[in-house]
C-alpha positions as a Markdown table, in Angstrom:
| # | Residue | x | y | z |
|---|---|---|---|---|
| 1 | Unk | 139.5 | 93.9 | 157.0 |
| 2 | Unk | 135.9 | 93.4 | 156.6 |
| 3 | Unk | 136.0 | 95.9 | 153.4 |
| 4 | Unk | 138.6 | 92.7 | 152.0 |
| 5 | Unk | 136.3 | 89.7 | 153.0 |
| 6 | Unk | 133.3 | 91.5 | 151.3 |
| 7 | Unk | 135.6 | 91.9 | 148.4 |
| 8 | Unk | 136.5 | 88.1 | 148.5 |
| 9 | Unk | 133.1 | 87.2 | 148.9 |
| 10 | Unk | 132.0 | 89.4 | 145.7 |
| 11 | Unk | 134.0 | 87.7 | 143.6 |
| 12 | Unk | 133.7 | 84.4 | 144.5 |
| 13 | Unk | 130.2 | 84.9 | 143.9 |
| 14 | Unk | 131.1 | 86.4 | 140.7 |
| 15 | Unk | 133.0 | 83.3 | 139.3 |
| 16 | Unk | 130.0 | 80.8 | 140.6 |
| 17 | Unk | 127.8 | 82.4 | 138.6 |
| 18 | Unk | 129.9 | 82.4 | 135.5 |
| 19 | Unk | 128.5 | 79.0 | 135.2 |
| 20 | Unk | 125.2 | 80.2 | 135.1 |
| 21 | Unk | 126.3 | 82.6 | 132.8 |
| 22 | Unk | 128.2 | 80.5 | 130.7 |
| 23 | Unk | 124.9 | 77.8 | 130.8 |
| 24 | Unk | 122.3 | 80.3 | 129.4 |
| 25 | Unk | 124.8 | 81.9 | 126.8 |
| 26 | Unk | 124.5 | 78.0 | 125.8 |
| 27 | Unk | 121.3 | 77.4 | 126.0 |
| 28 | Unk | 120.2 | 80.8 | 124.1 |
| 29 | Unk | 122.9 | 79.7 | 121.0 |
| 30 | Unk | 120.8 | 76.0 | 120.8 |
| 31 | Unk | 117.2 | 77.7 | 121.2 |
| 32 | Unk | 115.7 | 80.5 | 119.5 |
| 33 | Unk | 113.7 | 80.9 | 122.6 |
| 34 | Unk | 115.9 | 83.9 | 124.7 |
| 35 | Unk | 113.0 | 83.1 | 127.8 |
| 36 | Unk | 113.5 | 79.1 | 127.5 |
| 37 | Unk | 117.7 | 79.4 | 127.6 |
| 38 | Unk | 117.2 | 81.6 | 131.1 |
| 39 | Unk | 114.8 | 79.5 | 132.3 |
| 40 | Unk | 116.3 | 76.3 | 131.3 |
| 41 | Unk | 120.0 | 77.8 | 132.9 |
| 42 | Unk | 118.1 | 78.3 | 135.9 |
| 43 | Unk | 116.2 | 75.3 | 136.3 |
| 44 | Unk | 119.6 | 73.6 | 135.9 |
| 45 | Unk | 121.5 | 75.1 | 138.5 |
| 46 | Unk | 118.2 | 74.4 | 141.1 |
| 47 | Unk | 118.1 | 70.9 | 140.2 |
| 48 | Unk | 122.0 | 70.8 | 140.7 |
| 49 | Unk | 121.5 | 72.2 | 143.9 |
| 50 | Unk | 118.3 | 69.6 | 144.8 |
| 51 | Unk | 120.9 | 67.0 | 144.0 |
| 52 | Unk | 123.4 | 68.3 | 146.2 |
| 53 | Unk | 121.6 | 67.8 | 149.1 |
| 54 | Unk | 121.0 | 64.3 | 148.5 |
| 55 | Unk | 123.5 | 62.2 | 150.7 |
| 56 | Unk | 123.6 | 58.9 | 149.4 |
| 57 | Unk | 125.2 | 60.5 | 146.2 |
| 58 | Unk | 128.4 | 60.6 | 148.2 |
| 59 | Unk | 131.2 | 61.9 | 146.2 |
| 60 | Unk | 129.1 | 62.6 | 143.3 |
| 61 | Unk | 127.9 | 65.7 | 144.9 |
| 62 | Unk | 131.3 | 67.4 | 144.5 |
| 63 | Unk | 131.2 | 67.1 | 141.0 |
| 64 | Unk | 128.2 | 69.1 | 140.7 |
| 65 | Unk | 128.2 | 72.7 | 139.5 |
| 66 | Unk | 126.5 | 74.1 | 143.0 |
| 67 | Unk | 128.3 | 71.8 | 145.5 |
| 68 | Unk | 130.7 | 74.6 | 146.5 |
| 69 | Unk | 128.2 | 77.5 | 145.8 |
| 70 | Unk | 127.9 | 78.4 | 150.0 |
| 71 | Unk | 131.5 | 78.2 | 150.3 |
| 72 | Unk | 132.1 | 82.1 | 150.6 |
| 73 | Unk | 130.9 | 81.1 | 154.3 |
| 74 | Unk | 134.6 | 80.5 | 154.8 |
| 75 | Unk | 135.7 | 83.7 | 153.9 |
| 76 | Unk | 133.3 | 85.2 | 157.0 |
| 77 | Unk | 134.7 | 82.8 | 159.7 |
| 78 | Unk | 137.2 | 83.8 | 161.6 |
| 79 | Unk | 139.8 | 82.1 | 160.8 |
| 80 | Unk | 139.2 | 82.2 | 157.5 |
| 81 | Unk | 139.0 | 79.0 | 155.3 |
| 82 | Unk | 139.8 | 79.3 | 151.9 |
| 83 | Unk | 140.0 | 75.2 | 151.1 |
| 84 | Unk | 136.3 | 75.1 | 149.8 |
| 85 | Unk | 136.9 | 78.2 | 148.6 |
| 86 | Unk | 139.9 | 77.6 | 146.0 |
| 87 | Unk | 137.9 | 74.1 | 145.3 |
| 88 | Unk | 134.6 | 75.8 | 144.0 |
| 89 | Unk | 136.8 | 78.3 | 142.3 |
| 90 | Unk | 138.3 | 76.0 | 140.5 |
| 91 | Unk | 135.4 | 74.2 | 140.1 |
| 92 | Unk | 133.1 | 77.3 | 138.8 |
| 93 | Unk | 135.8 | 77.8 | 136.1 |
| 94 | Unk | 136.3 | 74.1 | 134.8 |
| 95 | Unk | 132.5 | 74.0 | 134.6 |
| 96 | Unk | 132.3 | 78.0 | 133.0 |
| 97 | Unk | 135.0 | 77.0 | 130.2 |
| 98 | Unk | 133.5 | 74.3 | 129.0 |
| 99 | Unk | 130.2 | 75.8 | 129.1 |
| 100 | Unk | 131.3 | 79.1 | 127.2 |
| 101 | Unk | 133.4 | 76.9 | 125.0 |
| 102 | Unk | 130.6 | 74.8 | 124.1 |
| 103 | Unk | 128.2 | 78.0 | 123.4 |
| 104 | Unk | 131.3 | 79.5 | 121.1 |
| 105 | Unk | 131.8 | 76.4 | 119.1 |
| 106 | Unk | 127.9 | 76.1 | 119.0 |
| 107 | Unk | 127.6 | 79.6 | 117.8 |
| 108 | Unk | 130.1 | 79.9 | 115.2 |
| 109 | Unk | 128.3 | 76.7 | 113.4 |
| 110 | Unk | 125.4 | 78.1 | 113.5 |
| 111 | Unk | 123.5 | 79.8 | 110.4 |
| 112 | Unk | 122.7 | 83.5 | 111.5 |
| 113 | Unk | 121.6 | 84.8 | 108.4 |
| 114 | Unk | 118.3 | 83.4 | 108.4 |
């Protein structure tokens, strides 16, 4: 049982950081700077998560990319809560297809000849 949950937990973590993934692939296809598309991808996601922990945002706060980053917690608790769980996975992959589509419709417009 604790072999599944790690398994559960992996890949949660795996589709939250699609986002990330899915940020710096679009950032890298807008800059010729590789260094500047990681770092900017990364300041991003901490200044998503700075604004999470802001209160007074209220409802805003789910809407941001890191809201349900900590949710794997759930998977650990016994019983086991999968409602933040399902939310930031749906989340992560609303926020990684537009990201990734962005970075694909970016790229293929893009002059890579010179």
């Amino acid at each position: 049982q604790g072999l599944l949950r790690l398994l559960a937990v992996l890949g949660y973590l795996a589709v939250v950081l699609l986002v990330v993934a899915g940020l710096a692939f679009l950032l890298s296809v807008s800059t010729d700077a590789a260094l500047g598309a990681v770092g900017g991808a990364v300041l991003l996601w901490i200044l998503s998560s700075i604004l999470d922990q802001i209160t007074a945002l209220g409802g805003l706060r789910a809407f941001l990319p890191t809201h349900f980053s900590t949710a794997w917690l759930g998977l650990l608790s016994t019983p086991v809560q999968t409602d933040d769980v399902v939310r930031g996975a749906i989340s992560s992959i609303s926020y990684a297809t537009l990201f990734w589509a962005l970075a694909y419709w970016r790229f293929t417009r893009k002059d890579v000849t010179s």
